[in-house]
PDB file of C-alpha atoms in Angstrom:
ATOM      1  CA  GLY W 233      82.261 129.537  93.356  1.00 44.00           C
ATOM      2  CA  SER W 234      82.980 132.658  91.515  1.00 51.00           C
ATOM      3  CA  GLY W 235      86.606 133.893  91.511  1.00 49.00           C
ATOM      4  CA  THR W 236      88.129 137.045  92.472  1.00 52.00           C
ATOM      5  CA  GLY W 237      90.640 139.371  91.005  1.00 52.00           C
ATOM      6  CA  SER W 238      93.368 137.556  93.203  1.00 55.00           C
ATOM      7  CA  ASP W 239      93.165 134.062  91.895  1.00 52.00           C
ATOM      8  CA  SER W 240      91.968 134.762  88.588  1.00 56.00           C
ATOM      9  CA  ASP W 241      94.765 132.991  87.276  1.00 59.00           C
ATOM     10  CA  LEU W 242      94.565 129.905  89.291  1.00 63.00           C
ATOM     11  CA  LEU W 243      94.054 126.484  88.067  1.00 62.00           C
ATOM     12  CA  ASP W 244      93.548 123.988  90.049  1.00 65.00           C
ATOM     13  CA  GLY W 245      94.704 125.986  92.869  1.00 64.00           C
ATOM     14  CA  ARG W 246      97.984 126.781  91.287  1.00 64.00           C
ATOM     15  CA  HIS W 247      99.300 129.811  89.586  1.00 61.00           C
ATOM     16  CA  GLY W 248      99.989 130.018  85.745  1.00 61.00           C
ATOM     17  CA  SER W 249     103.823 130.544  86.457  1.00 61.00           C
ATOM     18  CA  GLN W 250     103.974 127.034  88.129  1.00 61.00           C
ATOM     19  CA  TYR W 251     103.018 125.000  84.775  1.00 64.00           C
ATOM     20  CA  VAL W 252     105.431 124.026  81.869  1.00 70.00           C
ATOM     21  CA  LYS W 253     105.925 126.729  79.524  1.00 80.00           C
ATOM     22  CA  SER W 254     105.921 126.405  75.753  1.00 86.00           C
ATOM     23  CA  ASN W 255     107.696 128.594  73.018  1.00 89.00           C
ATOM     24  CA  GLU W 256     106.945 127.686  69.569  1.00 92.00           C
ATOM     25  CA  SER W 257     108.795 128.861  66.248  1.00 93.00           C
ATOM     26  CA  SER W 258     109.737 127.824  62.913  1.00 92.00           C
ATOM     27  CA  ALA W 259     112.915 127.853  61.104  1.00 92.00           C
ATOM     28  CA  VAL W 260     114.045 127.003  57.505  1.00 89.00           C
ATOM     29  CA  LEU W 261     116.886 124.617  57.489  1.00 86.00           C
ATOM     30  CA  THR W 262     119.111 123.620  54.433  1.00 84.00           C
ATOM     31  CA  LYS W 263     120.419 120.177  54.093  1.00 83.00           C
ATOM     32  CA  GLY W 264     123.839 119.830  55.891  1.00 86.00           C
ATOM     33  CA  THR W 265     123.708 123.350  57.501  1.00 90.00           C
ATOM     34  CA  LYS W 266     123.238 123.644  61.296  1.00 92.00           C
ATOM     35  CA  LYS W 267     120.948 126.725  62.362  1.00 94.00           C
ATOM     36  CA  ARG W 268     120.948 128.132  65.525  1.00 96.00           C
ATOM     37  CA  LEU W 269     117.184 127.686  66.886  1.00 96.00           C
ATOM     38  CA  PHE W 270     117.104 129.176  70.450  1.00 96.00           C
ATOM     39  CA  ARG W 271     118.914 130.493  73.528  1.00 96.00           C
ATOM     40  CA  VAL W 272     118.419 129.274  77.169  1.00 95.00           C
ATOM     41  CA  ASN W 273     119.309 131.303  80.194  1.00 93.00           C
ATOM     42  CA  GLY W 274     119.370 129.089  82.968  1.00 90.00           C
ATOM     43  CA  GLN W 275     119.293 129.713  86.669  1.00 87.00           C
ATOM     44  CA  SER W 276     121.427 128.524  89.744  1.00 87.00           C
ATOM     45  CA  LEU W 277     123.883 126.718  87.387  1.00 87.00           C
ATOM     46  CA  ALA W 278     121.071 124.363  86.349  1.00 86.00           C
ATOM     47  CA  ALA W 279     119.113 124.363  82.923  1.00 91.00           C
ATOM     48  CA  VAL W 280     116.363 121.819  81.215  1.00 92.00           C
ATOM     49  CA  VAL W 281     114.548 122.058  78.105  1.00 94.00           C
ATOM     50  CA  ARG W 282     112.462 119.599  76.192  1.00 95.00           C
ATOM     51  CA  VAL W 283     112.669 120.237  72.461  1.00 96.00           C
ATOM     52  CA  HIS W 284     110.372 118.717  70.006  1.00 95.00           C
ATOM     53  CA  LEU W 285     111.464 119.248  66.245  1.00 94.00           C
ATOM     54  CA  PHE W 286     108.841 118.526  63.406  1.00 93.00           C
ATOM     55  CA  GLY W 287     108.349 119.315  59.783  1.00 89.00           C
ATOM     56  CA  THR W 288     108.028 117.509  56.252  1.00 86.00           C
ATOM     57  CA  THR W 289     108.608 118.383  52.828  1.00 82.00           C
ATOM     58  CA  ASP W 290     109.556 116.315  49.801  1.00 76.00           C
ATOM     59  CA  ASN W 291     111.050 113.145  51.210  1.00 74.00           C
ATOM     60  CA  VAL W 292     112.377 114.693  54.472  1.00 79.00           C
ATOM     61  CA  VAL W 293     110.049 113.712  57.439  1.00 84.00           C
ATOM     62  CA  VAL W 294     111.496 115.062  61.000  1.00 87.00           C
ATOM     63  CA  ASN W 295     109.737 114.163  64.100  1.00 90.00           C
ATOM     64  CA  THR W 296     112.261 114.361  66.923  1.00 92.00           C
ATOM     65  CA  ILE W 297     111.932 114.965  70.765  1.00 93.00           C
ATOM     66  CA  ALA W 298     115.394 116.137  73.068  1.00 94.00           C
ATOM     67  CA  ASP W 299     115.719 116.719  76.437  1.00 94.00           C
ATOM     68  CA  ILE W 300     118.641 118.864  77.226  1.00 94.00           C
ATOM     69  CA  ILE W 301     120.496 119.235  80.567  1.00 92.00           C
ATOM     70  CA  VAL W 302     122.902 121.831  81.261  1.00 92.00           C
ATOM     71  CA  ASN W 303     124.617 122.357  84.380  1.00 86.00           C
ATOM     72  CA  HIS W 304     128.173 124.130  84.643  1.00 80.00           C
ATOM     73  CA  SER W 305     131.479 123.242  83.913  1.00 73.00           C
ATOM     74  CA  GLN W 306     130.801 121.326  80.562  1.00 76.00           C
ATOM     75  CA  SER W 307     128.360 119.297  81.938  1.00 85.00           C
ATOM     76  CA  ILE W 308     125.651 118.682  78.850  1.00 90.00           C
ATOM     77  CA  LYS W 309     123.419 115.559  78.483  1.00 90.00           C
ATOM     78  CA  ILE W 310     121.069 115.314  75.242  1.00 92.00           C
ATOM     79  CA  ASP W 311     118.687 112.597  75.386  1.00 91.00           C
ATOM     80  CA  ALA W 312     116.824 112.327  71.982  1.00 91.00           C
ATOM     81  CA  SER W 313     114.374 109.895  70.159  1.00 90.00           C
ATOM     82  CA  SER W 314     113.626 110.008  66.506  1.00 87.00           C
ATOM     83  CA  GLY W 315     110.827 109.055  64.352  1.00 81.00           C
ATOM     84  CA  ARG W 316     111.554 106.312  61.268  1.00 81.00           C
ATOM     85  CA  TYR W 317     112.575 108.683  58.838  1.00 80.00           C
ATOM     86  CA  THR W 318     115.005 111.950  58.597  1.00 82.00           C
ATOM     87  CA  PRO W 319     117.748 111.900  61.036  1.00 84.00           C
ATOM     88  CA  VAL W 320     118.624 115.256  62.933  1.00 88.00           C
ATOM     89  CA  THR W 321     121.575 116.597  64.413  1.00 91.00           C
ATOM     90  CA  ILE W 322     121.167 118.677  67.576  1.00 94.00           C
ATOM     91  CA  GLU W 323     124.125 120.449  68.896  1.00 94.00           C
ATOM     92  CA  VAL W 324     124.361 122.494  72.081  1.00 95.00           C
ATOM     93  CA  ILE W 325     126.922 125.042  72.556  1.00 94.00           C
ATOM     94  CA  SER W 326     127.219 126.417  76.519  1.00 93.00           C
ATOM     95  CA  ASN W 327     129.091 129.338  77.824  1.00 92.00           C
ATOM     96  CA  GLY W 328     130.430 126.863  80.179  1.00 89.00           C
ATOM     97  CA  ASN W 329     127.808 127.284  82.642  1.00 90.00           C
ATOM     98  CA  ASP W 330     123.933 127.028  82.457  1.00 90.00           C
ATOM     99  CA  ASP W 331     123.471 129.357  79.472  1.00 93.00           C
ATOM    100  CA  PHE W 332     123.487 127.635  76.136  1.00 94.00           C
ATOM    101  CA  ASP W 333     122.454 128.062  72.380  1.00 96.00           C
ATOM    102  CA  VAL W 334     120.530 125.049  70.390  1.00 96.00           C
ATOM    103  CA  TYR W 335     121.208 124.420  67.018  1.00 96.00           C
ATOM    104  CA  ALA W 336     119.582 121.825  64.457  1.00 94.00           C
ATOM    105  CA  MET W 337     120.430 120.391  61.011  1.00 90.00           C
ATOM    106  CA  TYR W 338     119.254 117.416  59.056  1.00 84.00           C
ATOM    107  CA  ASP W 339     121.392 115.373  56.749  1.00 76.00           C
ATOM    108  CA  GLY W 340     120.679 112.223  54.343  1.00 66.00           C
ATOM    109  CA  SER W 341     120.805 111.087  50.874  1.00 63.00           C
ATOM    110  CA  ALA W 342     120.900 112.838  47.665  1.00 58.00           C
ATOM    111  CA  SER W 343     117.221 112.157  47.408  1.00 63.00           C
ATOM    112  CA  LEU W 344     116.293 114.418  50.241  1.00 64.00           C
ATOM    113  CA  GLY W 345     114.838 117.941  49.657  1.00 67.00           C
ATOM    114  CA  THR W 346     117.385 120.566  50.069  1.00 78.00           C
ATOM    115  CA  SER W 347     115.407 122.767  52.565  1.00 82.00           C
ATOM    116  CA  LEU W 348     112.750 122.243  55.391  1.00 84.00           C
ATOM    117  CA  THR W 349     110.545 124.508  57.348  1.00 88.00           C
ATOM    118  CA  MET W 350     110.823 123.180  60.559  1.00 90.00           C
ATOM    119  CA  LYS W 351     108.583 123.647  63.292  1.00 94.00           C
ATOM    120  CA  TYR W 352     110.067 123.494  67.019  1.00 94.00           C
ATOM    121  CA  VAL W 353     108.447 123.990  70.720  1.00 95.00           C
ATOM    122  CA  VAL W 354     110.751 124.340  73.452  1.00 95.00           C
ATOM    123  CA  GLN W 355     109.490 123.758  77.127  1.00 93.00           C
ATOM    124  CA  THR W 356     110.934 124.964  80.415  1.00 90.00           C
ATOM    125  CA  THR W 357     110.007 123.619  83.911  1.00 78.00           C
ATOM    126  CA  HIS W 358     111.853 126.212  85.967  1.00 79.00           C
ATOM    127  CA  SER W 359     110.093 129.684  86.072  1.00 78.00           C
ATOM    128  CA  ASP W 360     113.414 131.445  86.194  1.00 81.00           C
ATOM    129  CA  THR W 361     114.644 129.663  82.594  1.00 86.00           C
ATOM    130  CA  VAL W 362     114.320 132.328  79.725  1.00 91.00           C
ATOM    131  CA  VAL W 363     113.911 131.028  76.271  1.00 93.00           C
ATOM    132  CA  THR W 364     115.068 133.229  73.285  1.00 93.00           C
ATOM    133  CA  LEU W 365     113.503 132.113  69.763  1.00 94.00           C
ATOM    134  CA  ASN W 366     115.856 132.838  66.961  1.00 92.00           C
ATOM    135  CA  PRO W 367     118.267 134.610  68.664  1.00 93.00           C
ATOM    136  CA  THR W 368     120.806 137.357  66.991  1.00 92.00           C
ATOM    137  CA  GLY W 369     123.993 138.472  68.494  1.00 89.00           C
ATOM    138  CA  ALA W 370     127.094 136.521  69.278  1.00 94.00           C
ATOM    139  CA  ALA W 371     126.691 132.903  69.925  1.00 94.00           C
ATOM    140  CA  TYR W 372     128.131 130.863  72.797  1.00 92.00           C
ATOM    141  CA  SER W 373     131.415 128.676  72.054  1.00 90.00           C
ATOM    142  CA  THR W 374     132.699 127.655  75.592  1.00 87.00           C
ATOM    143  CA  TYR W 375     131.567 123.884  75.282  1.00 87.00           C
ATOM    144  CA  THR W 376     130.015 121.617  72.664  1.00 88.00           C
ATOM    145  CA  LYS W 377     128.087 118.689  72.425  1.00 88.00           C
ATOM    146  CA  SER W 378     125.972 117.364  69.657  1.00 89.00           C
ATOM    147  CA  VAL W 379     123.784 114.070  68.928  1.00 87.00           C
ATOM    148  CA  THR W 380     122.477 112.913  65.424  1.00 87.00           C
ATOM    149  CA  THR W 381     119.426 111.111  66.206  1.00 82.00           C
ATOM    150  CA  PRO W 382     119.260 107.553  64.533  1.00 76.00           C
ATOM    151  CA  THR W 383     116.194 106.793  62.866  1.00 74.00           C
ATOM    152  CA  ASP W 384     113.423 105.034  64.861  1.00 72.00           C
ATOM    153  CA  SER W 385     115.374 105.046  67.801  1.00 74.00           C
ATOM    154  CA  ARG W 386     117.008 106.965  70.951  1.00 80.00           C
ATOM    155  CA  VAL W 387     120.545 108.108  71.834  1.00 81.00           C
ATOM    156  CA  VAL W 388     121.900 109.820  75.042  1.00 80.00           C
ATOM    157  CA  THR W 389     125.320 111.856  75.005  1.00 75.00           C
ATOM    158  CA  GLY W 390     126.955 113.064  77.995  1.00 67.00           C
ATOM    159  CA  ARG W 391     126.679 111.633  81.530  1.00 52.00           C
ATOM    160  CA  MET W 392     126.626 114.665  83.336  1.00 48.00           C
ATOM    161  CA  GLY W 393     130.343 114.415  83.879  1.00 46.00           C
ATOM    162  CA  ILE W 394     132.842 116.559  82.304  1.00 47.00           C
ATOM    163  CA  GLY W 395     134.025 115.215  78.690  1.00 45.00           C
ATOM    164  CA  THR W 396     132.124 111.993  78.695  1.00 44.00           C
ATOM    165  CA  ASP W 397     131.086 110.798  75.355  1.00 45.00           C
ATOM    166  CA  SER W 398     127.537 109.256  73.790  1.00 44.00           C
ATOM    167  CA  PHE W 399     126.164 105.794  74.691  1.00 45.00           C
ATOM    168  CA  ARG W 400     123.620 103.496  74.069  1.00 45.00           C
ATOM    169  CA  PRO W 401     122.900 101.156  77.021  1.00 47.00           C
ATOM    170  CA  SER W 402     122.969  97.710  76.244  1.00 49.00           C
ATOM    171  CA  ASN W 403     120.526  96.819  78.618  1.00 44.00           C
ATOM    172  CA  CYS W 404     117.882  99.390  77.371  1.00 45.00           C
ATOM    173  CA  PRO W 405     116.045  97.689  74.503  1.00 45.00           C
ATOM    174  CA  GLU W 406     114.132 100.704  74.065  1.00 45.00           C
ATOM    175  CA  CYS W 407     117.081 102.905  73.417  1.00 44.00           C
ATOM    176  CA  ALA W 408     117.998 100.547  70.748  1.00 40.00           C
TER     177      ALA W 408
END
C-alpha cells in the first residue's frame, strides 16, 4: 500500500537509523608516514567500527578491511585482513575510554610509489556512535594499539584486556 508521512523512512518495517551507517572519504598517504583518517566518539564505553581501506597507484595496491573494538581502560582490539599486495599499518589511539582516532600508513620496498590517494569507508552499527572524517584539532594520546596487515593474511591484536599483544591463532587456518 501507499505510505504515510509517518512511515516514509521505513524499510522492511525499520527506521533508517537502525541500519549500518557508512561514512566515506579519501586521504593522500605518503609512504612511511602515518595519517589520521577519522575520529570515533563511542557510547557506553563500547565502540565498534569496520573500516575498508583501498586504493592503487604505481606498484601500490591497498585492499584492507579492519574491525576495531574499543571499550575502556586500554581495551582495544583490531582484527584486520589484507589483500595480496601492499601491507598497511592501522593505529588506534584512544582517550582511555571509548573515543579514539584511527591512523593509517603504508610502507614497503623502494619500488613502491611515494604517495597514494586511498579511499576509506567507515561503518558503525550503533546509532549513538559518531564518526568524524579527516578530524582537526588535538589528537588523543592515552593508549595506542597498532597492527600491520601481512599480505594476503589476517592479524588480530588485543584480546579485549589490558596490555595484551598481537596473536595469530595456530588453530585458525584463515588467520595464517
